Coordinates of C-alpha atoms in Angstrom, one line a residue:
M11 CA 0.2 0.0 0.2
R12 CA 0.9 3.3 -0.7
T13 CA 1.8 5.4 2.6
R14 CA 1.5 9.1 0.9
P15 CA -2.2 9.7 1.5
L16 CA -4.3 11.2 -1.4
K17 CA -6.0 14.7 -0.5
V18 CA -9.5 15.4 -0.4
A19 CA -11.2 18.6 -0.8
L20 CA -14.8 18.9 0.5
L21 CA -17.2 21.6 -0.7
G22 CA -19.9 21.8 1.7
C23 CA -20.7 20.5 5.0
G24 CA -24.2 20.3 6.0
V25 CA -26.2 17.2 6.2
V26 CA -24.7 15.1 3.1
G27 CA -21.3 16.6 3.4
S28 CA -20.6 15.9 7.4
E29 CA -21.9 12.3 6.8
V30 CA -19.3 12.0 4.2
A31 CA -16.6 13.6 6.6
R32 CA -17.6 11.3 9.3
I33 CA -17.5 7.9 7.1
M34 CA -14.2 9.2 5.9
T35 CA -12.8 9.5 9.4
T36 CA -14.8 6.4 10.7
H37 CA -14.0 4.1 8.0
A38 CA -10.3 5.6 7.1
D39 CA -8.5 2.3 8.0
D40 CA -11.2 0.2 5.6
L41 CA -11.0 2.9 2.8
A42 CA -7.2 3.0 2.5
A43 CA -7.3 -1.0 2.3
R44 CA -9.8 -0.7 -0.4
I45 CA -8.5 2.2 -2.5
G46 CA -4.7 0.8 -1.7
A47 CA -3.9 4.4 0.3
P48 CA -5.2 6.7 2.8
V49 CA -7.2 9.2 2.1
E50 CA -6.9 12.6 3.9
L51 CA -9.7 15.5 4.5
A52 CA -7.3 18.0 3.0
G53 CA -9.9 21.1 3.4
V54 CA -13.5 21.6 3.9
A55 CA -15.2 24.8 2.3
V56 CA -18.4 26.2 4.4
R57 CA -20.2 29.6 4.0
R58 CA -20.4 29.6 8.0
P59 CA -16.7 29.2 9.7
S60 CA -18.1 29.3 13.2
K61 CA -20.4 26.8 13.3
V62 CA -19.4 23.7 15.4
R63 CA -18.7 20.8 13.2
E64 CA -18.3 17.4 15.2
G65 CA -14.9 15.3 14.2
I66 CA -13.8 17.9 11.8
D67 CA -10.5 20.2 12.6
P68 CA -11.3 23.8 12.3
E69 CA -7.8 24.4 10.8
L70 CA -9.4 22.3 7.9
V71 CA -12.3 25.1 7.4
T72 CA -12.0 27.7 5.4
T73 CA -14.3 30.1 3.5
D74 CA -12.5 30.5 0.0
A75 CA -13.6 27.6 -1.6
T76 CA -11.4 28.8 -5.0
A77 CA -8.1 28.8 -2.9
L78 CA -9.2 25.3 -1.7
V79 CA -9.6 23.8 -5.3
K80 CA -6.6 25.7 -6.6
R81 CA -3.9 24.4 -3.8
G82 CA -2.6 21.7 -6.8
D83 CA -2.0 18.8 -4.1
I84 CA -5.8 18.1 -4.1
D85 CA -6.5 15.0 -5.9
V86 CA -10.1 14.8 -5.6
V87 CA -12.9 17.2 -4.7
V88 CA -16.1 16.5 -3.4
E89 CA -18.5 18.5 -4.5
V90 CA -21.9 18.7 -2.5
I91 CA -23.2 22.3 -2.0
G92 CA -25.7 22.0 -4.8
G93 CA -27.1 25.1 -7.3
I94 CA -25.3 26.2 -10.4
E95 CA -22.9 28.5 -9.3
P96 CA -20.8 28.9 -7.3
A97 CA -20.7 25.1 -8.3
R98 CA -19.8 25.2 -12.1
S99 CA -16.9 27.3 -11.6
L100 CA -15.5 25.3 -8.6
I101 CA -16.1 22.4 -10.1
T102 CA -14.2 23.4 -13.6
T103 CA -11.3 25.2 -11.6
A104 CA -10.6 22.0 -9.8
F105 CA -10.4 20.1 -12.7
E106 CA -7.7 22.7 -14.3
H107 CA -6.1 22.2 -10.9
G108 CA -5.4 18.9 -11.2
A109 CA -8.3 17.5 -9.3
S110 CA -11.2 14.8 -10.4
V111 CA -14.4 15.5 -8.8
V112 CA -17.1 13.7 -7.2
S113 CA -20.4 15.6 -7.2
A114 CA -24.1 15.2 -6.3
N115 CA -25.4 18.4 -8.2
K116 CA -28.2 16.8 -10.4
A117 CA -29.6 20.6 -11.1
L118 CA -25.9 21.1 -12.6
L119 CA -25.3 18.3 -14.3
A120 CA -28.5 18.4 -15.9
Q121 CA -28.4 21.4 -17.1
D122 CA -23.9 21.6 -18.0
G123 CA -23.4 18.0 -18.1
A124 CA -22.0 18.0 -21.6
A125 CA -19.7 21.2 -20.8
L126 CA -18.5 19.8 -17.3
H127 CA -17.5 16.3 -19.0
A128 CA -15.5 18.1 -21.6
A129 CA -13.4 19.9 -18.9
A130 CA -13.0 16.7 -17.3
E131 CA -11.8 15.1 -20.2
A132 CA -9.5 18.1 -21.7
N133 CA -7.9 17.8 -18.4
D134 CA -7.8 14.0 -18.2
R135 CA -9.8 14.0 -15.3
D136 CA -12.6 12.0 -13.6
L137 CA -16.1 13.4 -13.1
Y138 CA -18.4 11.0 -10.9
Y139 CA -21.7 11.5 -9.8
E140 CA -23.8 8.6 -8.7
A141 CA -25.0 10.2 -5.5
A142 CA -26.7 13.1 -7.9
V143 CA -30.0 10.9 -8.9
A144 CA -31.6 8.2 -6.2
G145 CA -29.2 8.7 -3.2
A146 CA -27.5 5.5 -2.2
I147 CA -28.9 3.0 -5.0
P148 CA -26.2 2.0 -7.2
L149 CA -27.4 3.0 -10.4
I150 CA -25.2 5.4 -12.4
R151 CA -22.5 3.0 -12.5
P152 CA -24.6 -0.3 -13.5
L153 CA -26.4 2.3 -16.1
R154 CA -22.7 3.4 -17.8
E155 CA -20.5 0.2 -16.8
S156 CA -22.8 -2.7 -16.0
L157 CA -25.0 -2.0 -19.0
A158 CA -22.6 -0.8 -21.3
G159 CA -22.9 -4.1 -24.0
D160 CA -26.6 -4.0 -23.6
K161 CA -29.5 -1.6 -25.3
I162 CA -31.7 0.2 -22.9
N163 CA -34.9 0.7 -24.2
R164 CA -37.2 2.3 -21.3
V165 CA -36.0 3.7 -17.8
M166 CA -39.3 4.4 -15.9
A167 CA -38.4 5.5 -12.4
I168 CA -39.6 7.1 -8.6
V169 CA -36.7 9.3 -7.6
N170 CA -38.2 11.9 -5.1
G171 CA -38.8 10.8 -1.8
T172 CA -40.7 13.3 -0.9
T173 CA -43.6 13.0 -3.3
N174 CA -43.8 9.4 -3.1
F175 CA -44.3 9.9 0.6
I176 CA -46.8 12.4 -0.1
L177 CA -48.8 10.1 -2.9
D178 CA -48.1 6.8 -0.9
K179 CA -50.1 8.8 2.0
M180 CA -52.8 9.7 0.0
D181 CA -53.1 6.2 -1.2
S182 CA -53.4 4.3 2.0
T183 CA -55.4 6.6 4.2
G184 CA -57.6 8.5 1.9
A185 CA -55.7 11.6 2.8
G186 CA -56.1 15.1 0.6
Y187 CA -52.6 16.4 -0.9
Q188 CA -52.4 19.3 1.8
E189 CA -53.1 17.0 4.5
A190 CA -50.2 14.6 3.3
L191 CA -47.8 17.1 2.4
D192 CA -48.2 18.6 6.2
E193 CA -47.4 15.1 7.4
A194 CA -44.3 14.8 5.0
T195 CA -42.9 18.7 6.3
A196 CA -43.7 17.5 10.3
L197 CA -41.4 14.6 9.7
G198 CA -38.8 16.2 7.9
Y199 CA -39.4 14.6 4.4
A200 CA -40.4 18.0 2.8
E201 CA -38.6 21.4 2.7
A202 CA -40.7 24.2 4.0
D203 CA -40.8 25.2 0.7
P204 CA -41.5 21.9 -1.3
T205 CA -41.7 23.2 -4.6
A206 CA -38.8 21.8 -6.1
D207 CA -40.0 18.7 -5.1
V208 CA -44.0 18.5 -5.3
E209 CA -43.6 20.7 -8.6
A210 CA -41.0 18.1 -10.4
F211 CA -37.9 20.3 -10.5
D212 CA -36.1 17.6 -8.9
A213 CA -37.6 14.5 -10.7
A214 CA -36.7 16.3 -14.1
A215 CA -33.2 16.8 -13.6
K216 CA -32.6 13.4 -12.4
A217 CA -34.7 12.6 -15.6
A218 CA -32.6 14.8 -17.8
I219 CA -29.2 12.5 -16.5
L220 CA -31.1 9.2 -16.5
A221 CA -31.8 9.8 -20.0
G222 CA -28.5 10.9 -20.9
I223 CA -26.8 7.7 -19.4
A224 CA -29.4 5.1 -21.0
F225 CA -29.8 6.6 -24.3
H226 CA -25.7 7.9 -24.7
T227 CA -27.3 11.2 -25.9
R228 CA -27.4 14.9 -24.6
V229 CA -30.6 15.6 -23.2
R230 CA -30.6 18.4 -21.1
L231 CA -33.1 19.9 -18.1
D232 CA -35.0 21.8 -20.4
D233 CA -35.4 18.7 -22.8
V234 CA -37.6 17.1 -19.8
Y235 CA -41.0 17.5 -19.7
R236 CA -42.4 18.2 -16.3
E237 CA -45.7 18.2 -14.6
G238 CA -46.5 18.6 -11.1
M239 CA -48.5 16.5 -9.0
T240 CA -50.3 19.3 -6.6
E241 CA -53.7 18.6 -8.7
V242 CA -53.7 15.1 -7.6
T243 CA -57.2 14.3 -5.8
A244 CA -58.4 11.7 -3.1
A245 CA -60.7 11.4 -6.1
D246 CA -58.2 10.6 -8.5
F247 CA -57.0 7.7 -6.1
A248 CA -60.4 6.1 -5.9
S249 CA -60.5 6.0 -9.5
A250 CA -57.1 4.6 -9.8
K251 CA -58.1 2.0 -7.6
E252 CA -60.8 1.0 -9.4
M253 CA -58.7 0.1 -12.1
G254 CA -56.4 -1.8 -9.8
C255 CA -54.1 0.8 -10.1
T256 CA -52.2 3.2 -8.1
I257 CA -51.1 6.9 -8.6
K258 CA -46.9 7.6 -8.7
L259 CA -45.0 10.6 -10.1
L260 CA -42.8 8.6 -12.8
A261 CA -39.7 9.9 -14.5
I262 CA -39.9 8.0 -17.4
C263 CA -37.1 8.1 -20.0
E264 CA -37.9 5.7 -23.4
R265 CA -36.2 5.4 -26.7
A266 CA -38.8 5.6 -29.8
A267 CA -39.7 2.4 -31.3
D268 CA -37.8 3.0 -34.4
G269 CA -34.8 4.0 -32.4
G270 CA -34.3 7.5 -33.5
S271 CA -35.3 9.8 -30.7
V272 CA -35.5 9.7 -27.4
T273 CA -38.4 11.3 -25.0
A274 CA -37.8 12.2 -21.2
R275 CA -40.9 13.2 -18.8
V276 CA -41.9 13.3 -15.0
H277 CA -45.7 13.7 -14.1
P278 CA -48.2 12.0 -12.1
A279 CA -49.4 8.7 -13.6
M280 CA -51.8 5.6 -12.3
I281 CA -49.5 2.2 -12.6
P282 CA -50.8 -1.2 -12.1
L283 CA -50.9 -2.5 -8.5
S284 CA -49.1 -5.6 -10.0
H285 CA -45.7 -3.6 -11.6
P286 CA -42.9 -3.4 -9.3
L287 CA -43.2 0.6 -8.9
A288 CA -46.3 0.2 -7.7
S289 CA -45.1 -1.0 -3.8
V290 CA -42.7 1.5 -3.5
R291 CA -44.1 2.7 -0.2
G292 CA -42.9 6.0 1.9
A293 CA -39.8 7.9 1.0
Y294 CA -37.8 4.9 -0.9
N295 CA -37.2 5.8 -4.8
A296 CA -36.8 2.8 -7.1
V297 CA -35.6 2.7 -11.0
F298 CA -37.3 0.0 -13.6
V299 CA -35.2 -0.4 -16.4
E300 CA -36.1 -2.6 -19.5
S301 CA -33.4 -3.6 -22.3
D302 CA -32.8 -5.9 -24.9
A303 CA -30.9 -8.4 -23.6
A304 CA -30.6 -8.0 -19.8
G305 CA -34.7 -7.1 -20.0
Q306 CA -36.4 -5.5 -16.9
L307 CA -34.2 -4.5 -13.9
M308 CA -35.1 -2.9 -10.6
F309 CA -33.4 -0.9 -8.6
Y310 CA -34.7 -0.2 -5.1
G311 CA -33.4 2.0 -1.6
P312 CA -33.4 5.1 0.2
G313 CA -32.9 7.7 -2.2
A314 CA -32.2 11.2 0.0
G315 CA -30.6 11.6 3.2
G316 CA -27.1 12.4 5.1
A317 CA -26.1 8.9 4.9
P318 CA -27.5 7.4 2.6
T319 CA -26.1 9.7 0.2
A320 CA -22.6 10.1 1.6
S321 CA -22.5 6.3 0.8
A322 CA -23.1 6.9 -3.0
V323 CA -20.6 9.6 -2.3
L324 CA -18.3 7.4 -0.9
G325 CA -18.4 5.0 -3.2
D326 CA -17.2 7.4 -6.0
L327 CA -14.5 8.5 -4.3
V328 CA -13.0 4.9 -4.0
A329 CA -13.4 4.3 -7.5
V330 CA -11.8 8.0 -8.4
C331 CA -9.3 7.5 -5.9
R332 CA -8.2 4.2 -7.5
N333 CA -8.0 5.7 -10.9
R334 CA -5.7 8.2 -9.5
L335 CA -3.4 6.1 -8.0
S336 CA -3.6 3.5 -11.4
G337 CA -3.0 6.9 -13.9
A338 CA -6.3 6.1 -15.6
T339 CA -9.7 7.8 -15.4
G340 CA -12.4 6.3 -15.4
P341 CA -16.1 6.3 -18.1
G342 CA -16.7 9.9 -19.2
D343 CA -19.5 11.8 -21.3
S344 CA -21.1 8.8 -24.0
A345 CA -22.7 10.9 -26.4
Y346 CA -22.4 9.5 -29.8
T347 CA -25.7 8.7 -30.5
Q348 CA -26.7 12.8 -30.8
L349 CA -30.4 11.5 -31.2
P350 CA -32.9 14.3 -31.1
V351 CA -35.4 14.5 -28.2
S352 CA -38.9 14.6 -29.2
P353 CA -41.8 16.7 -27.4
M354 CA -44.3 15.8 -25.5
G355 CA -46.6 16.1 -28.0
E356 CA -45.7 12.9 -29.9
V357 CA -45.1 10.8 -26.8
V358 CA -47.7 7.6 -26.9
T359 CA -49.7 6.5 -24.2
R360 CA -52.9 5.5 -22.2
Y361 CA -55.2 8.1 -20.8
H362 CA -57.7 8.5 -17.8
I363 CA -59.9 10.9 -18.1
S364 CA -63.1 12.2 -16.3
L365 CA -65.7 14.2 -17.3
D366 CA -68.9 15.9 -15.6
V367 CA -71.5 16.1 -17.7
A368 CA -75.4 16.7 -18.2
D369 CA -77.3 13.1 -17.4
K370 CA -79.3 13.0 -20.7
P371 CA -79.5 10.7 -23.5
G372 CA -77.0 11.2 -26.2
V373 CA -74.4 12.6 -23.9
L374 CA -72.0 9.3 -24.1
A375 CA -72.5 9.2 -28.2
Q376 CA -71.6 13.1 -28.3
V377 CA -68.4 12.1 -26.2
A378 CA -67.6 9.3 -28.0
T379 CA -67.8 10.9 -31.6
V380 CA -65.2 13.5 -30.4
F381 CA -62.8 10.9 -28.9
A382 CA -63.2 9.3 -32.8
E383 CA -62.8 12.6 -34.9
H384 CA -59.8 12.7 -33.1
G385 CA -58.3 9.6 -33.8
V386 CA -58.7 8.2 -30.1
S387 CA -59.5 4.5 -29.3
I388 CA -61.6 4.8 -26.1
D389 CA -60.9 1.2 -24.3
T390 CA -63.5 1.5 -20.9
V391 CA -66.3 3.8 -20.8
R392 CA -68.1 4.0 -16.6
Q393 CA -70.9 6.5 -16.5
Q394 CA -72.9 7.5 -13.1
G395 CA -75.5 10.0 -13.2
K396 CA -77.7 12.0 -10.4
D397 CA -80.1 14.8 -10.6
G398 CA -79.5 16.2 -13.7
E399 CA -75.6 15.7 -13.1
A400 CA -73.4 12.9 -14.2
S401 CA -69.7 11.8 -14.4
L402 CA -68.3 10.1 -17.3
V403 CA -64.6 8.1 -17.1
V404 CA -62.9 7.4 -20.2
V405 CA -60.3 5.3 -20.3
T406 CA -58.3 5.2 -24.1
H407 CA -56.1 2.8 -25.7
R408 CA -52.8 3.9 -26.4
A409 CA -53.1 7.7 -27.9
S410 CA -50.3 10.9 -28.6
D411 CA -50.3 13.0 -26.0
A412 CA -50.9 16.1 -29.2
S413 CA -54.1 14.3 -30.5
L414 CA -55.5 13.7 -26.6
N415 CA -55.0 17.4 -26.5
G416 CA -57.1 18.1 -29.5
T417 CA -59.8 15.7 -28.0
V418 CA -60.1 17.7 -24.6
Q419 CA -60.5 20.8 -26.4
A420 CA -63.3 19.9 -28.3
L421 CA -65.1 18.3 -25.6
R422 CA -65.0 21.6 -23.8
S423 CA -66.8 23.1 -26.5
L424 CA -69.7 20.2 -26.0
D425 CA -72.8 22.1 -24.2
T426 CA -73.5 18.6 -22.6
V427 CA -69.9 18.6 -21.3
R428 CA -69.7 20.7 -17.7
G429 CA -66.0 20.3 -17.4
V430 CA -63.3 18.4 -17.5
A431 CA -62.4 17.0 -13.8
S432 CA -59.4 15.2 -14.5
I433 CA -56.9 13.7 -16.7
M434 CA -54.5 11.3 -16.2
R435 CA -51.7 9.3 -18.1
V436 CA -51.9 5.1 -17.1
E437 CA -48.6 3.6 -17.0
G438 CA -46.9 0.4 -16.8
E439 CA -49.0 -1.5 -19.1

């Protein structure tokens, strides 16, 4: 074993960063044995240096992150501060001064992953980011290494624990959205401002990263269709149960049947109870992968939290340190296919549409005619009426998003249609 330690700079020492530092200290001997050399925490960049950080030498703490990554003797920079800037500039500077980088920054990778990979390659350094998607679940490395010889066709995932907890609570207890959100907040699963989670910004960033790796093409955050889950109601869950389904916020990345394009989207969807993702409860994450040779694979585990995310960071740290010792670099950006990302209007799936209609003869015929005129085939229809008003639930066969939108617009123009109560996609069949 080499006795000279590999030096690590830690950018950020919050929930995740403090766990990274703790594990590096408490598991130092094991990490050294696995890497082939000891690792040394050489500096910790923070915003509030006066805060007491148990187990971290105050002499290592600095507010000058730029100076830390420019030192020249740093082998690996671990970035867990999040956000776009200054993280982007710090990572680029680290590459330029000879360090490899381990990051958990999903937002930055979804927006500027191509540029960061290019900077890493230009300086012959590693960029690893297992912790950016699905916390502790080993996912990025299996997709880009273990399945490198396979063709991935579809990835369907639950990648946000907060939203899965809320939807699971609504499903299991009949609670409304706000009630379930309040419980998630009280238990610490939801932030004081849950927008990034419930409006699917967090999941969309992860979908961009997954799609890029799975399909060897460049998918940015702006390419991902995003729809939050704040409008999901207890009535939607009741309808789902009647179909033998539940509702999940899904990140779905697909290769077109002809192989000429890909899609990436995040939205609530009904999913059959028989599907493996339907059984993912609480704040857990899961990723369901479909490929030509391996078939169907499921990755499952805690998707957030200090210790689980730190586990993924440390796994990357071990891999990058091994590469440093051998003078090699790991897999970089693989975007050779350069496939276009199709717009949401071209996505084909099933739909569950709930309509408020007048309770009188001929309404069903009018509605069916509208669907037929827009080329949307109906699978099932259920109608309930009372006191002159009725609800009409239509489940379609597979149709494009654009054709369904045209259908809904035409339905709203009918005098007999009082309103569209809900529209939800049906996935996993």
